[in-house]
Short mmCIF file of C-alpha atoms in Angstrom, two decimals:
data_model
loop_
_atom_site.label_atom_id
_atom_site.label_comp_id
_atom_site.label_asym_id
_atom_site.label_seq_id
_atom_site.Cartn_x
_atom_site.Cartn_y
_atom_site.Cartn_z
CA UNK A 979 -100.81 -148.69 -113.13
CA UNK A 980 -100.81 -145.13 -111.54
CA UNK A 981 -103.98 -143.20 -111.80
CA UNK A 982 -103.94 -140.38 -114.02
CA UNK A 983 -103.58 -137.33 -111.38
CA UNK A 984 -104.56 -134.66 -113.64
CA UNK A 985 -108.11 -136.43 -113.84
CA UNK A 986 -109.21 -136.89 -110.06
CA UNK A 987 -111.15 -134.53 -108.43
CA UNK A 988 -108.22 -133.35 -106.13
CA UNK A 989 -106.76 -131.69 -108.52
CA UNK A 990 -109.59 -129.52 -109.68
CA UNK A 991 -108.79 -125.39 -109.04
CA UNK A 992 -112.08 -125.50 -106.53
CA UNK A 993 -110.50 -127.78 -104.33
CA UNK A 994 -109.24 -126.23 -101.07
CA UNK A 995 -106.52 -129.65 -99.64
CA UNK A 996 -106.42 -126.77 -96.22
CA UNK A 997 -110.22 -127.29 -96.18
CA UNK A 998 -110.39 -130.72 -96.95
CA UNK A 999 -107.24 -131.94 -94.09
CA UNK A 1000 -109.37 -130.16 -91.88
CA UNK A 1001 -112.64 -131.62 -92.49
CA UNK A 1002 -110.57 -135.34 -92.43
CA UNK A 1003 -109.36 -134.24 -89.09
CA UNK A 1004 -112.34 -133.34 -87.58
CA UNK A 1005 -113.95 -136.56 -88.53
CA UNK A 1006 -110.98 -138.76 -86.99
CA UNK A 1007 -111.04 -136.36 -83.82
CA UNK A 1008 -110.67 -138.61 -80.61
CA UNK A 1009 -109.82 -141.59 -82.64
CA UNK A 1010 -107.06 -144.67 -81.77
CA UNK A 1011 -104.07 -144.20 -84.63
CA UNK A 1012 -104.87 -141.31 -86.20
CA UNK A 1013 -101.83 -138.64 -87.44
CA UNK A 1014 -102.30 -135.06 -87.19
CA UNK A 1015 -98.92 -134.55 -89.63
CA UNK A 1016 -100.05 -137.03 -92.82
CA UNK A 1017 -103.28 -136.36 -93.73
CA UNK A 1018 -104.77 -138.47 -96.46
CA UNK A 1019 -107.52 -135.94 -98.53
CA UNK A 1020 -108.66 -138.63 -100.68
CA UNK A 1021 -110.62 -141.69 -100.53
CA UNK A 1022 -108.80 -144.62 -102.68
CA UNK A 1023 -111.26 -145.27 -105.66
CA UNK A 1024 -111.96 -148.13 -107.57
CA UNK A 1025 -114.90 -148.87 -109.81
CA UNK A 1026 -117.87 -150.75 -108.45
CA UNK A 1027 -117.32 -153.57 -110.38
CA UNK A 1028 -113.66 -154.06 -109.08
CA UNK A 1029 -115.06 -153.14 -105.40
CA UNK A 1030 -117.83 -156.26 -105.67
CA UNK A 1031 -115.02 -158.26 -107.17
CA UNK A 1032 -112.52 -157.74 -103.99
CA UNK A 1033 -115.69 -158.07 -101.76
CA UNK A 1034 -116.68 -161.55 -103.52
CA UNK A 1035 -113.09 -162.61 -103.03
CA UNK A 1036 -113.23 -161.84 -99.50
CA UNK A 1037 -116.14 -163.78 -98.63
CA UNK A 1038 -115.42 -167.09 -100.62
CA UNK A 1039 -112.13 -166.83 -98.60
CA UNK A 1040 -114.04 -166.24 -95.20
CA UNK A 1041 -115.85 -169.66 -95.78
CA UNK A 1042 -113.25 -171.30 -96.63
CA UNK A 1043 -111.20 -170.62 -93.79
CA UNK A 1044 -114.73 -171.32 -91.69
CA UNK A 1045 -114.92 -174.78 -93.27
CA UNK A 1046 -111.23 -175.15 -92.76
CA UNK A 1047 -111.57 -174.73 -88.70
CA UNK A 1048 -114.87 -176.85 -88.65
CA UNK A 1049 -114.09 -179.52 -91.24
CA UNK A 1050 -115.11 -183.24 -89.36
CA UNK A 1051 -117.40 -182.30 -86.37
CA UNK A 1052 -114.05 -180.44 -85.08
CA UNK A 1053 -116.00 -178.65 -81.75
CA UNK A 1054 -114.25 -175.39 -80.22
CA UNK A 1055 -112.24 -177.34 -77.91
CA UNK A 1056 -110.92 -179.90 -80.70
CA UNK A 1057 -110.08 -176.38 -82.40
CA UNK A 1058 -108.09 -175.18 -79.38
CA UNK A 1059 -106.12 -178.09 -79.41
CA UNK A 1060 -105.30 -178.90 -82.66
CA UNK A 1061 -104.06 -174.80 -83.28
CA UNK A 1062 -101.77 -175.76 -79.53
CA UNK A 1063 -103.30 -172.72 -78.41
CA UNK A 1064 -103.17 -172.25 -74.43
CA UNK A 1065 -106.12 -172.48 -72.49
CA UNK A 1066 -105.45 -169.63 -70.58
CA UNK A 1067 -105.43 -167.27 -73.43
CA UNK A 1068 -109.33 -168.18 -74.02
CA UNK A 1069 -111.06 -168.26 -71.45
CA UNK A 1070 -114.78 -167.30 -72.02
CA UNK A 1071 -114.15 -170.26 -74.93
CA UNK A 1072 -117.57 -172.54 -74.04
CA UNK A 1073 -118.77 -175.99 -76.24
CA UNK A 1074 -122.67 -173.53 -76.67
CA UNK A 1075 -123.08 -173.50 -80.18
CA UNK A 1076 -122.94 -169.89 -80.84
CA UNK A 1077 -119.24 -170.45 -80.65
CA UNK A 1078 -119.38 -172.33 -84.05
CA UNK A 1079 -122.36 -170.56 -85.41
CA UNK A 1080 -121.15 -166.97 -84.54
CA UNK A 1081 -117.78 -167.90 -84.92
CA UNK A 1082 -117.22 -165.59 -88.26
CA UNK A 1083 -119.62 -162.91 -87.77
CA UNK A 1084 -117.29 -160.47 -87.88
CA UNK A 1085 -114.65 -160.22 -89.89
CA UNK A 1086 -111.59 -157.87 -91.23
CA UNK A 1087 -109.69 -159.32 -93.99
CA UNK A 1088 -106.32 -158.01 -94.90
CA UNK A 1089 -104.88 -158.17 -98.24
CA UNK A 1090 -103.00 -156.26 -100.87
CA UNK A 1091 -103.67 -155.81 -104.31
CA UNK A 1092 -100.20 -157.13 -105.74
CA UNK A 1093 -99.86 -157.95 -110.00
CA UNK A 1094 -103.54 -156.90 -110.38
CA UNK A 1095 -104.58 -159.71 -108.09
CA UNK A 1096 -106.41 -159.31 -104.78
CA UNK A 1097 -104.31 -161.52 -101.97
CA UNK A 1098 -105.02 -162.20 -98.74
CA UNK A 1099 -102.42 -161.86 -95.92
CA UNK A 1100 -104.67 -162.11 -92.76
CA UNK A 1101 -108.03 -162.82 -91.21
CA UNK A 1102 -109.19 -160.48 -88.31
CA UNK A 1103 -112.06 -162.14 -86.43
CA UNK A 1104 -113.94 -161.28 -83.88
CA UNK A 1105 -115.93 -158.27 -81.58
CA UNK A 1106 -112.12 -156.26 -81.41
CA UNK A 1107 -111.92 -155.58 -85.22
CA UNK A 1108 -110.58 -151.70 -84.92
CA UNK A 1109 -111.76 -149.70 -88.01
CA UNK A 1110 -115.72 -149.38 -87.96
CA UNK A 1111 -115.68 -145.94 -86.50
CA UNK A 1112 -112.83 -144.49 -88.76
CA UNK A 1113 -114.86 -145.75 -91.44
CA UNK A 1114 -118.02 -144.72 -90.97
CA UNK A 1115 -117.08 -141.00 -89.98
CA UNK A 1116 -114.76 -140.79 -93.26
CA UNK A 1117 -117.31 -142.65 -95.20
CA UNK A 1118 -119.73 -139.76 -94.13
CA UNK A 1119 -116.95 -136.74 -94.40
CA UNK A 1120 -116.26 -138.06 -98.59
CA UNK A 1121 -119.27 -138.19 -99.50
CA UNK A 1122 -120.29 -134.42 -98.36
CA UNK A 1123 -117.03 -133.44 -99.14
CA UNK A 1124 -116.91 -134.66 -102.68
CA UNK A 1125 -119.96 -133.75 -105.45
CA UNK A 1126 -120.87 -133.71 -108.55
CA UNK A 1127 -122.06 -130.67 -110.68
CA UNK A 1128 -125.59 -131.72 -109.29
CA UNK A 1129 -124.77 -131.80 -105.51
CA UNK A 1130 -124.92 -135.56 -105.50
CA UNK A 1131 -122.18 -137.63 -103.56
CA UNK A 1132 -119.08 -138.75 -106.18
CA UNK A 1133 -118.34 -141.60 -104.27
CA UNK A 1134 -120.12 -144.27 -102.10
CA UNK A 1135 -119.10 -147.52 -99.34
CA UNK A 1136 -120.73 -149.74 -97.53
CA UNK A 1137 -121.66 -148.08 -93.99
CA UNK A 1138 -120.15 -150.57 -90.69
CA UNK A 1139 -122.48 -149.11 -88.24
CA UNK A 1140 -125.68 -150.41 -90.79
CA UNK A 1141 -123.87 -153.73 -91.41
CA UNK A 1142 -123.28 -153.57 -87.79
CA UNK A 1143 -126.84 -152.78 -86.59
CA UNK A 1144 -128.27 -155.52 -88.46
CA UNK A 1145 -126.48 -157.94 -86.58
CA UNK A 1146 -127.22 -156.92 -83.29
CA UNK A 1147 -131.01 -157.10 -84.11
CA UNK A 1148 -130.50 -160.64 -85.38
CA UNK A 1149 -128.69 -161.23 -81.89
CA UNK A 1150 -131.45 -159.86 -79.92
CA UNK A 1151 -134.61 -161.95 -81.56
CA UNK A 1152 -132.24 -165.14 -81.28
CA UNK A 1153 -131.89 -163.87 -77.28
CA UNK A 1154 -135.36 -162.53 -77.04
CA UNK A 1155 -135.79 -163.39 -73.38
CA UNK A 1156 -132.97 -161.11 -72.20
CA UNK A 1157 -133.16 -157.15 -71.91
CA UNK A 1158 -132.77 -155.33 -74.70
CA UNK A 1159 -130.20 -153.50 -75.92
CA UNK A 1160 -126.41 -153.41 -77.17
CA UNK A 1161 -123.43 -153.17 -74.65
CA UNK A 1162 -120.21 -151.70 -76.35
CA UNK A 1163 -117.61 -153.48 -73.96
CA UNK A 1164 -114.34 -152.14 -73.58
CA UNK A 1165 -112.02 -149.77 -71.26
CA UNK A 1166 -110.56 -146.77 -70.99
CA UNK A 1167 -107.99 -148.04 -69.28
CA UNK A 1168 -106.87 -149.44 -72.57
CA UNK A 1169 -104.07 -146.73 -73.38
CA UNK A 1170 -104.95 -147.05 -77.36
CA UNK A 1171 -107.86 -144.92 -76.42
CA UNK A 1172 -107.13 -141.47 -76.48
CA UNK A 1173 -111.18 -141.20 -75.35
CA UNK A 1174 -114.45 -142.36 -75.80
CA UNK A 1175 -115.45 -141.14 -78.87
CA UNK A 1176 -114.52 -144.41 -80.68
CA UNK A 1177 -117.37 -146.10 -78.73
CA UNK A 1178 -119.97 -143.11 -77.98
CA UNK A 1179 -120.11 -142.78 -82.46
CA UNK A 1180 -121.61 -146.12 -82.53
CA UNK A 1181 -123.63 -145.76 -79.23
CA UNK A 1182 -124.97 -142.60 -80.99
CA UNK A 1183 -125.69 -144.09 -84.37
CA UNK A 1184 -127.69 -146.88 -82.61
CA UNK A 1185 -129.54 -144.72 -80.22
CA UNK A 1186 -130.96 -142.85 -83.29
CA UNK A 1187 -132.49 -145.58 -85.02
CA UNK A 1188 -134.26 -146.84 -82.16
CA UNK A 1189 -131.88 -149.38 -80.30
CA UNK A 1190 -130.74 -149.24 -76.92
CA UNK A 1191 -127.37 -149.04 -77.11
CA UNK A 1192 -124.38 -148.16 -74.04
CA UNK A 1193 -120.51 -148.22 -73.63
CA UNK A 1194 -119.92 -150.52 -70.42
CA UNK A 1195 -116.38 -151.40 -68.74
CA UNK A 1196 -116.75 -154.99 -67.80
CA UNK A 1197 -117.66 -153.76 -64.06
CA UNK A 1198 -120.91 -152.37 -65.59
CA UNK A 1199 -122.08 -155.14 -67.48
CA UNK A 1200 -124.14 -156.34 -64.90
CA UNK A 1201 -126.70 -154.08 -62.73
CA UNK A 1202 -127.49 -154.01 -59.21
CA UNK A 1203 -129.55 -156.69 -58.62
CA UNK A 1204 -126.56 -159.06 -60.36
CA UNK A 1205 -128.73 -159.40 -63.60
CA UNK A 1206 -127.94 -158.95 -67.12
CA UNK A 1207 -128.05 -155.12 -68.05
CA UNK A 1208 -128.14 -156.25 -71.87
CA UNK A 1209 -128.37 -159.09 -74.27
CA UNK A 1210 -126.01 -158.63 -76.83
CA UNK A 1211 -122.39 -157.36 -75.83
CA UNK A 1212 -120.05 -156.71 -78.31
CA UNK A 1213 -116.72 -157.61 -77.11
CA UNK A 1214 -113.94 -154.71 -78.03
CA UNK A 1215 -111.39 -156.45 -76.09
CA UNK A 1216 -108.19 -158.71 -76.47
CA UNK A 1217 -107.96 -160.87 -73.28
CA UNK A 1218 -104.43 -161.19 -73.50
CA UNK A 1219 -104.31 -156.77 -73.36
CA UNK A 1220 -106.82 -156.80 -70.55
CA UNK A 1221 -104.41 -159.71 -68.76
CA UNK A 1222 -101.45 -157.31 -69.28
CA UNK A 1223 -103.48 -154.31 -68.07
CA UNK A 1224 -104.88 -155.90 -64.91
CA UNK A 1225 -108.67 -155.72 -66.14
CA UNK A 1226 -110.65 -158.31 -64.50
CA UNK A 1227 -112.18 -160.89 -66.48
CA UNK A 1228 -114.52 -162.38 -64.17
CA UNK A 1229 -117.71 -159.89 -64.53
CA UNK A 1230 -117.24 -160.74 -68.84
CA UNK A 1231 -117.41 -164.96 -67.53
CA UNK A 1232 -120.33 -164.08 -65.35
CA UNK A 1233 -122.13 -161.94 -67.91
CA UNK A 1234 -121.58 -165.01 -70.42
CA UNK A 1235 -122.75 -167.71 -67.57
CA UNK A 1236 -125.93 -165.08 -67.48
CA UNK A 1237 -126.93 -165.76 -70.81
CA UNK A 1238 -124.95 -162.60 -72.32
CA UNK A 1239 -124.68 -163.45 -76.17
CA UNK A 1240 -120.99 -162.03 -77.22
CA UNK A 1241 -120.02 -160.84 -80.41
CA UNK A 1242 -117.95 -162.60 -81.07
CA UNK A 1243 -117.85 -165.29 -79.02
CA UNK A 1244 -114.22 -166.60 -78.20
CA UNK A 1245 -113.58 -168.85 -80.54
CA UNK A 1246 -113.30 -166.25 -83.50
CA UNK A 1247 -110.04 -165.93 -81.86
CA UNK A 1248 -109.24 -169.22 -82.85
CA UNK A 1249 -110.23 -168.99 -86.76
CA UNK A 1250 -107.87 -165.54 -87.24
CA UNK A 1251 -105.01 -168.23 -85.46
CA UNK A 1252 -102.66 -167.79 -88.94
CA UNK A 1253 -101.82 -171.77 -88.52
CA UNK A 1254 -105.00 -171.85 -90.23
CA UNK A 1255 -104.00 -170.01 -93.34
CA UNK A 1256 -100.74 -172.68 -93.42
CA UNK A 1257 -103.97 -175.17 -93.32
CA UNK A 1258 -105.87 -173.60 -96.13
CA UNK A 1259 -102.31 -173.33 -98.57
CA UNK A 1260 -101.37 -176.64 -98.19
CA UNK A 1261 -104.99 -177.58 -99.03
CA UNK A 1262 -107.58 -180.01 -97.54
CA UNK A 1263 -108.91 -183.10 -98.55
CA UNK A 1264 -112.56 -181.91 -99.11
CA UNK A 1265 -110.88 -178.77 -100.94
CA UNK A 1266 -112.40 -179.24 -105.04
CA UNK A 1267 -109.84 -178.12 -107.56
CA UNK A 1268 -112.05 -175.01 -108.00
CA UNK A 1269 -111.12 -174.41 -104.65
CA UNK A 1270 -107.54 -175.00 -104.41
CA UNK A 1271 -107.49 -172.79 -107.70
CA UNK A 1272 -108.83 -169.87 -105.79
CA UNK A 1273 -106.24 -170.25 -102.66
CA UNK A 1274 -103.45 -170.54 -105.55
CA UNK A 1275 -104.85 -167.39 -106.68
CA UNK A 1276 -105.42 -165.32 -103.88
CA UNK A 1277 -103.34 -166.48 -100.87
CA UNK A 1278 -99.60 -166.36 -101.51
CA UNK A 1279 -97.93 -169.24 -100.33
CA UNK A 1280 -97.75 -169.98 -95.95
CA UNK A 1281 -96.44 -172.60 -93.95
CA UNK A 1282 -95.60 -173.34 -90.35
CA UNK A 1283 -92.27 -172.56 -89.60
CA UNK A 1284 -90.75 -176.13 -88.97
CA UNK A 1285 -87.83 -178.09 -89.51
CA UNK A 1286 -89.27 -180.42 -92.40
CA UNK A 1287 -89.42 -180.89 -96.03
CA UNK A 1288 -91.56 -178.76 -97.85
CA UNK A 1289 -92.69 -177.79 -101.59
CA UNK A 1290 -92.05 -174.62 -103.05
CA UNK A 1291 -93.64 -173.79 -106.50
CA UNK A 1292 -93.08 -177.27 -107.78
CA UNK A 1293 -89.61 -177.98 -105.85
CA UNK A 1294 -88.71 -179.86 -103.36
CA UNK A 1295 -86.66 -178.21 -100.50
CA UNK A 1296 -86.06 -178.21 -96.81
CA UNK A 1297 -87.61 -175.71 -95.44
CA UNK A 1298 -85.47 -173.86 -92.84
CA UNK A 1299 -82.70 -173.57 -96.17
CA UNK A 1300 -85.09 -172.81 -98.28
CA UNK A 1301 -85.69 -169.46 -96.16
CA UNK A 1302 -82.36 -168.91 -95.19
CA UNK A 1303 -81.38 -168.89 -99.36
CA UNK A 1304 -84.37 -167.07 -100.46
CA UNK A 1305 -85.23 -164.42 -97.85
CA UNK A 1306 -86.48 -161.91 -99.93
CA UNK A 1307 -89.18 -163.46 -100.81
CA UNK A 1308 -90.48 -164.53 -97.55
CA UNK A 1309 -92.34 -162.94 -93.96
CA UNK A 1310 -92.22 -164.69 -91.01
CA UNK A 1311 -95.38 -163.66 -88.33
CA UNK A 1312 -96.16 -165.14 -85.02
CA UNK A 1313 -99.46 -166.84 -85.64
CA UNK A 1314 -101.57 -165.44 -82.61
CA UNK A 1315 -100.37 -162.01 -82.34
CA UNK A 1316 -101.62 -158.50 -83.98
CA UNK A 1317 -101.31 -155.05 -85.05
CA UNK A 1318 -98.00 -156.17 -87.12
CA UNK A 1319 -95.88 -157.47 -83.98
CA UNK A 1320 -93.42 -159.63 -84.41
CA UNK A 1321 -93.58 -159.97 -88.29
CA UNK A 1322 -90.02 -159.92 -89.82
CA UNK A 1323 -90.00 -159.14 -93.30
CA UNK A 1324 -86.71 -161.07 -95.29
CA UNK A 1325 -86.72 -158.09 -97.84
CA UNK A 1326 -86.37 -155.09 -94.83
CA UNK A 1327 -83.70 -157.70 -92.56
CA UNK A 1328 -79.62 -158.09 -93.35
CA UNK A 1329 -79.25 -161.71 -93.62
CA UNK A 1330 -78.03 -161.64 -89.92
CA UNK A 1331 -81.12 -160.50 -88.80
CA UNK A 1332 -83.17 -163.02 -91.08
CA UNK A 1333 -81.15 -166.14 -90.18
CA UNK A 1334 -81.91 -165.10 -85.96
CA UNK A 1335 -85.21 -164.88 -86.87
CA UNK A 1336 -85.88 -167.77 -88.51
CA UNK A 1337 -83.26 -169.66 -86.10
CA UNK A 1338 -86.10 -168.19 -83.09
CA UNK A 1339 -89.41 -169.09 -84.68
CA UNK A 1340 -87.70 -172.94 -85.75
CA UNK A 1341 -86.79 -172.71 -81.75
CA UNK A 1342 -90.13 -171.14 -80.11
CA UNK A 1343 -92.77 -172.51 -82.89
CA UNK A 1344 -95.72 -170.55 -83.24
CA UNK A 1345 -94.87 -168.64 -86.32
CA UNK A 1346 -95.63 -169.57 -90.19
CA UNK A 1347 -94.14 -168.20 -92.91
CA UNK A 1348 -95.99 -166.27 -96.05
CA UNK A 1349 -94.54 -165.52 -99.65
CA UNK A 1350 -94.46 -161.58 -99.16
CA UNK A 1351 -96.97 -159.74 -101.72
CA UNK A 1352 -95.48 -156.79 -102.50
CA UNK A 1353 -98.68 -153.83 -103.28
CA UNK A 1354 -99.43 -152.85 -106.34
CA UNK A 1355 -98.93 -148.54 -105.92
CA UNK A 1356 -101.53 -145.98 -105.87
CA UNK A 1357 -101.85 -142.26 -105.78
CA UNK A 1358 -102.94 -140.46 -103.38
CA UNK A 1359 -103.22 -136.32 -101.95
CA UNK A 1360 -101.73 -135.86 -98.73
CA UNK A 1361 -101.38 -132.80 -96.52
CA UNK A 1362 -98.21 -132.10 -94.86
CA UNK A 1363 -99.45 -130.40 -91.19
CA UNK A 1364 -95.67 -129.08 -91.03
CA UNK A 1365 -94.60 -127.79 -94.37
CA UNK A 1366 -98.63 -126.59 -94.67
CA UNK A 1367 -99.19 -127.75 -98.40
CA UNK A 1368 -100.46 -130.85 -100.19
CA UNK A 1369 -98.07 -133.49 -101.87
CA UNK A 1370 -99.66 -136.20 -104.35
CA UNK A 1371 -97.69 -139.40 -102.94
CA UNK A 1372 -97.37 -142.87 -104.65
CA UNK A 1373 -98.42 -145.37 -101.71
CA UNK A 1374 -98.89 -149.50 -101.28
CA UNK A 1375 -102.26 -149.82 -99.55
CA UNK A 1376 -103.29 -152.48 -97.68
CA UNK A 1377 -106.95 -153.42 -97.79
CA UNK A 1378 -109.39 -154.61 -94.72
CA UNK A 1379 -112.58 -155.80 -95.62
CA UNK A 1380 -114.85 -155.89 -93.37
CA UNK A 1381 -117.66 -158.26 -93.17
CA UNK A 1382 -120.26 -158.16 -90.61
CA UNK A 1383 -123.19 -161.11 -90.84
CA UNK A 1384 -121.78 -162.01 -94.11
CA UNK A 1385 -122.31 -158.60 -95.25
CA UNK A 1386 -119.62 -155.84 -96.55
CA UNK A 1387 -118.67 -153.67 -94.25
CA UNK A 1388 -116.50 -150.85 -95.67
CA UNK A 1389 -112.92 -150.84 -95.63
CA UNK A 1390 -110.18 -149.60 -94.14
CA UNK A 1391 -106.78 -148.73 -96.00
CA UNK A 1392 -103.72 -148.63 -95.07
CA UNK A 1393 -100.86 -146.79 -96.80
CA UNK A 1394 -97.40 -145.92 -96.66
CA UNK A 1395 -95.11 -144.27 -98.89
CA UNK A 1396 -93.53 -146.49 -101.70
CA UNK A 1397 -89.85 -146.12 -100.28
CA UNK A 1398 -90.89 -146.57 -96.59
CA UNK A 1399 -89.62 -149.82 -95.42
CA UNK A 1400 -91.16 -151.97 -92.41
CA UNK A 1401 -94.83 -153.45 -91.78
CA UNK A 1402 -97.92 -151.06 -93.12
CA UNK A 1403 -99.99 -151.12 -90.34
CA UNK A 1404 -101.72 -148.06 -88.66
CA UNK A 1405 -100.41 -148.86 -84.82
CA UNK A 1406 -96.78 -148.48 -86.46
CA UNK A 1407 -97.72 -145.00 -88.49
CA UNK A 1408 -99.18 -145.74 -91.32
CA UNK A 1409 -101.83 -142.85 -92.77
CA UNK A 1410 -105.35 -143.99 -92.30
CA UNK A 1411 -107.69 -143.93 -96.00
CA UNK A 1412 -110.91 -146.02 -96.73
CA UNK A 1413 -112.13 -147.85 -100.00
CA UNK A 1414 -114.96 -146.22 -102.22
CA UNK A 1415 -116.56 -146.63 -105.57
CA UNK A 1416 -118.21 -144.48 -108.09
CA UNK A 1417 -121.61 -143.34 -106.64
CA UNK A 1418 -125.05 -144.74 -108.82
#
């Protein structure tokens, strides 16, 4: 159900949506996938209740899919081999047990809010979760720019950088024999980066409360002497982008062989592998009926894209013709890509396109298929940059909650307009929003 416009606090005569895009823009100044044309002036809202709900979803899922990867003794390698993943593609992967133990520690998971019901799509893991920044600075801008008759914030969220900080110190004691400090790694020859500011708003936040914080390329991790410049790194990097980029590796692998305790280490790029969410809907033996009512619940339907029977809501089918016949109701994603590439949704392809598709991932492998959750809409204020007035537009968010050390994180929201077609995802121009609640 729509929110009642006439009731939010956009709509009140005091509010100034010229004032407001400009504050927005100001706070996402500098920042990867941003738009300067569709400004969002609103926070999406739920109640606090509903916002622990999502949150308690979320992290019964993220154990889940934890236990799923580990189930049996399974060590990183076993992992590697059972998701077919190449070698190559993980290199800093070790058998130290930080790579089970900090396997999850952070966390983004994606999911729409479809029938009333919070479903899962995807499972970000690891150090190059984008978001945190965008989040904290709009956290920050919504609650100054939105009070109550009292001057006291309307709405509140969960702060990344806090979440964030906490885990770092919990890094450091567990590395207490290394220097001190928190290395931001990535590179600005990463062209997502329009500049630094992405890094240098976490470096700042840290500084300020006391922790010695930087933003290294890899060729700076180490100082003069060879040695460790810090203990805990947090790795803002997708080896298979620095590979296509011609970023060395090598100083990352020597940092590691140093002692250098990576967030997170590599084998959270195993767990987001989305053969494991095929794992978790077809169930697992040590799965209790409690928990295979949950999955039911809350992740729609996924399989690996193979020629074999399958079960679909009770019936029995082959699998490439049950796809073919029923496209509408189906995605097809590559299972260790990102940022939406590759997915093919049935309902936005001509049946040509659908039946190459599937014909391709049946071919190549690597792909699993997901019922497709279509979002439930919301309202939201946006200002037009070119026509230079606000428009109230119905949207279908999609949600990532972020959990850092087990912890919520804030969220980032995604949103398009209900009649766009194609993948919501903020690389492919989606508006950028975050997830509050009603202040205490």
């Amino acid at each position: 159900m729509l929110p009642d416009i006439a009731s939010q606090p956009w709509s009140g005569p005091d509010f100034q949506p010229e004032e407001q895009a400009e504050r927005v823009s100001d706070a996402l100044r500098g920042l990867p996938y941003t738009s300067d044309e569709n400004i969002a002036l609103h926070p999406v809202v739920v109640s606090t209740e509903e916002h622990d709900s999502h949150y308690s979803v979320v992290s019964r899922f993220t154990r889940l899919l934890e236990r799923t990867c580990w189930e049996d003794g399974t060590t990183p390698y076993d992992l590697l081999n059972r998701l077919g993943a190449a070698p190559e593609r993980h290199r800093l992967l070790t058998d130290s047990p930080r790579e089970r133990d900090w396997a999850a520690c952070m966390s983004r998971t994606d999911a729409v809010v479809s029938g009333g019901v919070l479903r899962v799509l995807e499972c970000n893991i690891g150090g190059a979760i984008g978001g945190p920044p965008h989040i904290q600075t709009m956290t920050e801008c919504h609650r100054d720019a939105f009070r109550g008759p009292q001057g006291a914030p309307l709405y509140d969220a969960p702060e990344p950088f806090a979440a964030r900080h906490a885990l770092y110190a919990r890094a450091g004691s567990e590395s207490a024999d290394g220097p001190p400090g928190v290395a931001l790694l990535g590179s600005m020859r990463d062209p997502d980066y329009p500049g630094r500011r992405f890094f240098d708003l976490e470096v700042d936040y840290l500084r300020s409360r006391g922790m010695a914080a930087d933003f290294v390329e890899p060729e700076q991790l180490l100082g003069p002497d060879g040695g460790l410049r810090h203990t805990v790194v947090l790795s803002h990097f997708m080896q298979l982008d620095w590979d296509r980029l011609g970023i060395d590796l090598e100083p990352v692998l020597e940092a590691q062989r140093r002692g250098a305790h990576l967030l997170a280490p590599e084998s959270a790029f195993l767990l987001q592998n989305k053969t494991v969410l095929a794992w978790m809907s077809c169930g697992r033996p040590w799965m209790s009926s409690e928990d295979r009512a949950f999955l039911d619940r809350h992740l729609p339907w996924t399989r690996e894209v193979a020629d074999e029977p399958t079960r679909y809501h009770g019936e029995e089918t082959d699998l490439p013709r049950l796809l073919r016949e029923r496209r509408n109701e189906f995605v097809l994603k590559p299972v260790a890509d990102y940022g939406g590439h590759g997915v093919v949704m049935g309902c936005e392809s001509t049946q040509q396109d659908w039946d190459r598709a599937v014909d391709r991932a049946l071919a190549e492998g690597g792909h699993v298929v997901q019922e497709y959750a279509r979002p439930d809409s919301v309202v939201v204020p946006h200002y037009r940059t070119s026509l230079r007035r606000r428009q109230d537009v119905s949207v279908r968010p999609v949600y990532g909650f972020n959990l850092f050390d087990g912890k919520p994180a804030g969220c980032l929201v995604r949103h398009a307009p209900d009649d766009a077609g194609g993948v919501v995802n903020a690389g492919l121009g989606a508006s950028i929003n975050i997830l509050m609640h009603p202040a205490n």
